[in-house]
Every structure is written in structure tokens, then in C-alpha cells.
mmCIF file with all atom_site columns, C-alpha atoms in Angstrom:
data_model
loop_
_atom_site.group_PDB
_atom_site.id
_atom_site.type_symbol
_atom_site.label_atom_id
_atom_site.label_alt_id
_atom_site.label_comp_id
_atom_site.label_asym_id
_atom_site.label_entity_id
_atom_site.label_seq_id
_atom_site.pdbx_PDB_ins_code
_atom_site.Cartn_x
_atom_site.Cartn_y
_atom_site.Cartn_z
_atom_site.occupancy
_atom_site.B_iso_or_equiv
_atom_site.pdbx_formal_charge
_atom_site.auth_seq_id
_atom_site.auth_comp_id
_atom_site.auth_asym_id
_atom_site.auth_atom_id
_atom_site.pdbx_PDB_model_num
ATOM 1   C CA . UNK A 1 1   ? -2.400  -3.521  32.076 1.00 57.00 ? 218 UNK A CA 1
ATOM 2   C CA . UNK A 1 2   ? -4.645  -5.957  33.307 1.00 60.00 ? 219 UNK A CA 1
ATOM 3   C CA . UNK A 1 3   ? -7.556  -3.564  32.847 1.00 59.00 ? 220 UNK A CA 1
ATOM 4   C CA . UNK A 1 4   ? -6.572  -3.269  29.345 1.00 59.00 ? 221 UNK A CA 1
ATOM 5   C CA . UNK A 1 5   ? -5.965  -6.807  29.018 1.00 58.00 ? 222 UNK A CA 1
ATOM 6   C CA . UNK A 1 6   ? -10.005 -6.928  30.483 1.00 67.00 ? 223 UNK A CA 1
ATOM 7   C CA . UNK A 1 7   ? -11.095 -4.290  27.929 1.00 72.00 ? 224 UNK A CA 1
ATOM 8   C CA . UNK A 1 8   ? -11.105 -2.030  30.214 1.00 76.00 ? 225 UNK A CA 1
ATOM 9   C CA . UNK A 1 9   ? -9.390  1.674   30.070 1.00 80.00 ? 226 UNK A CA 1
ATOM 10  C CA . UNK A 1 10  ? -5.865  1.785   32.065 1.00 77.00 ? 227 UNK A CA 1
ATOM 11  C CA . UNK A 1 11  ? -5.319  3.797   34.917 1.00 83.00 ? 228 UNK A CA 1
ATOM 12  C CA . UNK A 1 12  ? -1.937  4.875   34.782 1.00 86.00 ? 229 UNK A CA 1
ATOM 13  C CA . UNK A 1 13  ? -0.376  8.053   36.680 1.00 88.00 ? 230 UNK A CA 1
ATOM 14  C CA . UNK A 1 14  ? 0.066   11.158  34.984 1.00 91.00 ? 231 UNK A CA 1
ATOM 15  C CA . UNK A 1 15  ? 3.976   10.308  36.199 1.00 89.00 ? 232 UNK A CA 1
ATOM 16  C CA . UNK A 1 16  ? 4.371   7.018   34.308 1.00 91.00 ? 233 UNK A CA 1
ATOM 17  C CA . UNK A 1 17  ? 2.293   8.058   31.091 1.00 93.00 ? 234 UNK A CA 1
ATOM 18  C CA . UNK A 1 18  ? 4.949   7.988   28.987 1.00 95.00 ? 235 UNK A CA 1
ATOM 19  C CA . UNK A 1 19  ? 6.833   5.325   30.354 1.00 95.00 ? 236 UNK A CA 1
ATOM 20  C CA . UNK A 1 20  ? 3.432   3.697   29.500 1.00 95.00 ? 237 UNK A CA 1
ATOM 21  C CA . UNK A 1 21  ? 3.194   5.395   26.271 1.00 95.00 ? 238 UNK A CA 1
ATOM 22  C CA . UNK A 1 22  ? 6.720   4.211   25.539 1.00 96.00 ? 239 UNK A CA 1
ATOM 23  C CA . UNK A 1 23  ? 6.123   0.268   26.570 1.00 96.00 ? 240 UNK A CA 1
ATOM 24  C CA . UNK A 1 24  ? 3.112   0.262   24.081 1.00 94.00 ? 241 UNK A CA 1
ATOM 25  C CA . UNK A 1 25  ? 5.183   1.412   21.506 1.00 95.00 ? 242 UNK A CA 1
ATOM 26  C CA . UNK A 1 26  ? 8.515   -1.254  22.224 1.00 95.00 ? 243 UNK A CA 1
ATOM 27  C CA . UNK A 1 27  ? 5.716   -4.139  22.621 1.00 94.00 ? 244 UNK A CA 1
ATOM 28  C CA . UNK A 1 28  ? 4.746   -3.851  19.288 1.00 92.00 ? 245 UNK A CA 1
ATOM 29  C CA . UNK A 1 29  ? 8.295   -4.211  17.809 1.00 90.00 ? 246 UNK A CA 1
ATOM 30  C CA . UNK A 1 30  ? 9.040   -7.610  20.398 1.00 89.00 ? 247 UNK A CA 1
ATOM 31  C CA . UNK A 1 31  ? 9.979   -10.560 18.624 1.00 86.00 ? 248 UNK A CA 1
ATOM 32  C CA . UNK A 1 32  ? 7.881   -14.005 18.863 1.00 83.00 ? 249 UNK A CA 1
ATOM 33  C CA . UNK A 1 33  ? 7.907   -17.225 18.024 1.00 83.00 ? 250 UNK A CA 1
ATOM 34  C CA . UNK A 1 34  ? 5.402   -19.900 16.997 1.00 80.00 ? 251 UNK A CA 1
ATOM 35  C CA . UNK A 1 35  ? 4.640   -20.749 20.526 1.00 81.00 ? 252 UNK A CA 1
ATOM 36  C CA . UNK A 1 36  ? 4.015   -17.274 21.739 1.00 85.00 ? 253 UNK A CA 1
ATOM 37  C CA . UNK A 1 37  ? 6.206   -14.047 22.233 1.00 90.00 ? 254 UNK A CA 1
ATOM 38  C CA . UNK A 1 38  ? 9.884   -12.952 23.458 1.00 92.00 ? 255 UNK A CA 1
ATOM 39  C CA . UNK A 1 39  ? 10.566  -11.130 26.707 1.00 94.00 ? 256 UNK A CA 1
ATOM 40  C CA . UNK A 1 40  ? 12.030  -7.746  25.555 1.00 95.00 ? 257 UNK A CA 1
ATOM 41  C CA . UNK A 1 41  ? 15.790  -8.097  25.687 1.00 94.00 ? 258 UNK A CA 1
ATOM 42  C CA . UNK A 1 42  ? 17.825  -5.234  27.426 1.00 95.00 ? 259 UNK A CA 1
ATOM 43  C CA . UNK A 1 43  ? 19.261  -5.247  23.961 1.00 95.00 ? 260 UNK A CA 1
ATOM 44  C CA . UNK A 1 44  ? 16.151  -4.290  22.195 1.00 94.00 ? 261 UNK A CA 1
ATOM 45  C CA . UNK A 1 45  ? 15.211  -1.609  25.169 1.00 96.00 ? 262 UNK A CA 1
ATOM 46  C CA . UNK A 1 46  ? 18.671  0.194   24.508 1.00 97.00 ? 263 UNK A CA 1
ATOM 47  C CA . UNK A 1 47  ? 18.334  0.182   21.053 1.00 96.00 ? 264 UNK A CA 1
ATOM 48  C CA . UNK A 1 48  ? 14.851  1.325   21.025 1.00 96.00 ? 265 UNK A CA 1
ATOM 49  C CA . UNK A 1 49  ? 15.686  3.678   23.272 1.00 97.00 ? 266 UNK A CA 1
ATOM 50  C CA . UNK A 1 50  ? 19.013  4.922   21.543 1.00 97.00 ? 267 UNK A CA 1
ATOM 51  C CA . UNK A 1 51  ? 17.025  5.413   18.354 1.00 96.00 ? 268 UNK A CA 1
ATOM 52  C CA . UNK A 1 52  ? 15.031  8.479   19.993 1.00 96.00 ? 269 UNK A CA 1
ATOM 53  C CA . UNK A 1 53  ? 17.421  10.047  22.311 1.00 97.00 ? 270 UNK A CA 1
ATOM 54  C CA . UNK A 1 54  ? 16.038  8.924   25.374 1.00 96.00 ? 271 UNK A CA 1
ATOM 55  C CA . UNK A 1 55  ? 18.178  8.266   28.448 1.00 96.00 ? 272 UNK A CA 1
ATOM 56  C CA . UNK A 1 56  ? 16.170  5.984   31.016 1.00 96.00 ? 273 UNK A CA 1
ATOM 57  C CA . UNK A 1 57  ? 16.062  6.828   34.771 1.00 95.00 ? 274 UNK A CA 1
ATOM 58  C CA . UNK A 1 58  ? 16.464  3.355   36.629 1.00 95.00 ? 275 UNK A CA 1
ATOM 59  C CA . UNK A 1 59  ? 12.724  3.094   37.854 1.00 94.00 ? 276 UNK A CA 1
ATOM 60  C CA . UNK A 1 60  ? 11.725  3.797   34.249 1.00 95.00 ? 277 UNK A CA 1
ATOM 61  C CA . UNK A 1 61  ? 13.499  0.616   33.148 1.00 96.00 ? 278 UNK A CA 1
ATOM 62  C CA . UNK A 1 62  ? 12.308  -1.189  35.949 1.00 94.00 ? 279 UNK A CA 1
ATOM 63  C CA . UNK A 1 63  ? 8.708   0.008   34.742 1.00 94.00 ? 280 UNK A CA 1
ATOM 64  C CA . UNK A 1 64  ? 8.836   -1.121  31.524 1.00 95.00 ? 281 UNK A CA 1
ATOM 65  C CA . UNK A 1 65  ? 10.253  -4.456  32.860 1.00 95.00 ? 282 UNK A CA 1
ATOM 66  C CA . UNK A 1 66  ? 7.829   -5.019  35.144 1.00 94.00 ? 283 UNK A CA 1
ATOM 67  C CA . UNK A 1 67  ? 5.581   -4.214  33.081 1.00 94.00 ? 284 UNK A CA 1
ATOM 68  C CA . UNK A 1 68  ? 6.795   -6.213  30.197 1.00 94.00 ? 285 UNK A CA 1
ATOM 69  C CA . UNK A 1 69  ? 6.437   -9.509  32.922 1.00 94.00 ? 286 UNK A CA 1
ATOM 70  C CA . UNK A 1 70  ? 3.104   -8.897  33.288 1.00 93.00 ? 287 UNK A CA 1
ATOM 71  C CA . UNK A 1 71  ? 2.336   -8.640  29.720 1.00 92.00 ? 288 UNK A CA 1
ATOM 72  C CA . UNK A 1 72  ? 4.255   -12.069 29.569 1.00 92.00 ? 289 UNK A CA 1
ATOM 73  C CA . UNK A 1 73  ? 1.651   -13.379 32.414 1.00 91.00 ? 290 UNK A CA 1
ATOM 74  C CA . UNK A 1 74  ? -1.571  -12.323 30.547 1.00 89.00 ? 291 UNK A CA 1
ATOM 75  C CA . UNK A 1 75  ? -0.527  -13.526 27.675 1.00 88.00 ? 292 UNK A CA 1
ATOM 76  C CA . UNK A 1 76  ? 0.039   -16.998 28.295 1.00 85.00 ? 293 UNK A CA 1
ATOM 77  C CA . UNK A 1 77  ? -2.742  -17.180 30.738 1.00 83.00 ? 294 UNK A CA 1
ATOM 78  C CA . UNK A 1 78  ? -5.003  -16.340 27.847 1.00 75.00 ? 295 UNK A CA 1
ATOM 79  C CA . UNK A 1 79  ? -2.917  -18.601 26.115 1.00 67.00 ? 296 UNK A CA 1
ATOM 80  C CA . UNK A 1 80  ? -3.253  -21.765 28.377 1.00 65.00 ? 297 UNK A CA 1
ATOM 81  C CA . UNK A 1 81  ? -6.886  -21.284 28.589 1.00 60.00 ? 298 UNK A CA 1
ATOM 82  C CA . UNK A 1 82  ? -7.492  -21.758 24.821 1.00 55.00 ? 299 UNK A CA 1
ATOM 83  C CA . UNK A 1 83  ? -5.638  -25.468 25.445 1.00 56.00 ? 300 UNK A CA 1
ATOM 84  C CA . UNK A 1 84  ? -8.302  -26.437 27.917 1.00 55.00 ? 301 UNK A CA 1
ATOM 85  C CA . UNK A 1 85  ? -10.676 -27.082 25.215 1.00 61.00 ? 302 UNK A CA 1
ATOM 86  C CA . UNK A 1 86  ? -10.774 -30.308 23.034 1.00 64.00 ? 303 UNK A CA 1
ATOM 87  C CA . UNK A 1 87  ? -10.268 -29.602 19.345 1.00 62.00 ? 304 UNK A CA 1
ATOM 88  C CA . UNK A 1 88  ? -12.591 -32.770 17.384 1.00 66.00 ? 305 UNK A CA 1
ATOM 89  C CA . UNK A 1 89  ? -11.317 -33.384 14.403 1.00 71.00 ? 306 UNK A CA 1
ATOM 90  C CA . UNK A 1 90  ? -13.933 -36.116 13.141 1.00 72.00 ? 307 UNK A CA 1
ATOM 91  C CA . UNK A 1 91  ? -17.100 -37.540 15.218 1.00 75.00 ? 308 UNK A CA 1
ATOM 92  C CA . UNK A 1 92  ? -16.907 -40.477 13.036 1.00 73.00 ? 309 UNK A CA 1
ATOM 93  C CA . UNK A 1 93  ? -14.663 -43.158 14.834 1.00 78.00 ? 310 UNK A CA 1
ATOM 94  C CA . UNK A 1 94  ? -12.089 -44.515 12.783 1.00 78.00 ? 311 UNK A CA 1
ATOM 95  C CA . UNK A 1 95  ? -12.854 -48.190 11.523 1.00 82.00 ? 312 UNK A CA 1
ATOM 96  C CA . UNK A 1 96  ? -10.508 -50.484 9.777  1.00 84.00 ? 313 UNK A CA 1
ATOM 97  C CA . UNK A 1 97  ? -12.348 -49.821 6.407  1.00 83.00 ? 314 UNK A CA 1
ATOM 98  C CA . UNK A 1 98  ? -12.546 -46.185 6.856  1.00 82.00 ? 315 UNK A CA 1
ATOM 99  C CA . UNK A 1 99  ? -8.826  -46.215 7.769  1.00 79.00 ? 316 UNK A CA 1
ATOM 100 C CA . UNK A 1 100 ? -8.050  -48.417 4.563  1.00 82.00 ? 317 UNK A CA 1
ATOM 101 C CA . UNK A 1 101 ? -10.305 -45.537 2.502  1.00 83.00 ? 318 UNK A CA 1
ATOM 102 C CA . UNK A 1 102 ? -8.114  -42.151 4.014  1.00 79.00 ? 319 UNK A CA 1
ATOM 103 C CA . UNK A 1 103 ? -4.636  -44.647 3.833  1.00 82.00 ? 320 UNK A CA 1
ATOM 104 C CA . UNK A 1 104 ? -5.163  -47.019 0.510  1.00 82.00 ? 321 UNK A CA 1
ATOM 105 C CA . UNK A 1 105 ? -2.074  -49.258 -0.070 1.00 78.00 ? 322 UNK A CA 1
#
């Protein structure tokens, strides 16, 4: 995933493709928020999962939860690394008249 996140092509095994394949396809439906996304919910995974007759094997649950934690991590790594950069509004500094002018009484 981290290829991916790179812009790189995956490697995934021929054995996990469609546990891959799958993940892609629950990520899209994950819920967010204003501040960033959800962690798919075990609820979500059985009802996404219910929804096309597929039965999970434990390590393919534990795939698409690891992988689901990593796509947590690159996410808000890309995300904190937006917040290292200084948004300027204005490169006027604010004086008492030009306050008065924005704020009249």
C-alpha cells in the first residue's frame, strides 16, 4: 500500500489479490469526518461482506485490518505534513486604523 500511496504499482501476492481487491472496494464506502477518516468498523466489514456472500477466513480479516491500519498511517502522515506549512492570510500587519476599517463601530 505504501507503494501505491508513493504512486507506485502494488505488489501484492497472487494469494491476497482479492483480499486486496476486496479492501479497495470497502475503503471507498468508510465513513469520515471533517478531520479525516473512520477506521472500518467490524460492523461495516460484516455487512459488506454479508452483502456478497462472502465468508472470511481469519487471516483474511486480519488482512484487511492490517491493512486498513496502514491506510490509517499514510493518511494522516500525509495529513500532518500539510500542517507544517504556515497558511498567510494578509502580509499587511494589522494597524489600529486598518483594524477600525475591517471592524467599524
Amino acid at each position: 500500500m505504501r507503494d501505491q500511496h508513493q504512486g507506485k504499482k502494488p505488489r501484492i501476492p497472487i494469494a491476497g489479490q482479492h483480499v486486496w481487491h476486496w479492501f479497495k472496494k470497502m475503503d471507498v464506502t468508510r465513513e469520515g469526518t471533517g478531520y479525516g477518516i473512520n477506521p472500518l468498523q467490524p460492523t461495516q466489514i460484516e455487512a459488506w461482506t454479508r452483502q456478497r456472500g462472502i465468508k472470511l477466513t481469519p487471516w483474511q480479516l486480519d488482512a484487511i485490518e492490517a491493512l486498513d491500519v496502514l491506510r490509517l498511517q499514510l493518511f494522516f502522515e500525509k495529513s500532518s505534513g500539510d500542517k507544517d506549512t504556515e497558511v498567510v492570510i494578509s502580509d499587511r500587519p494589522l494597524s489600529p486604523a486598518l483594524f477600525d476599517a475591517i471592524f467599524p463601530k
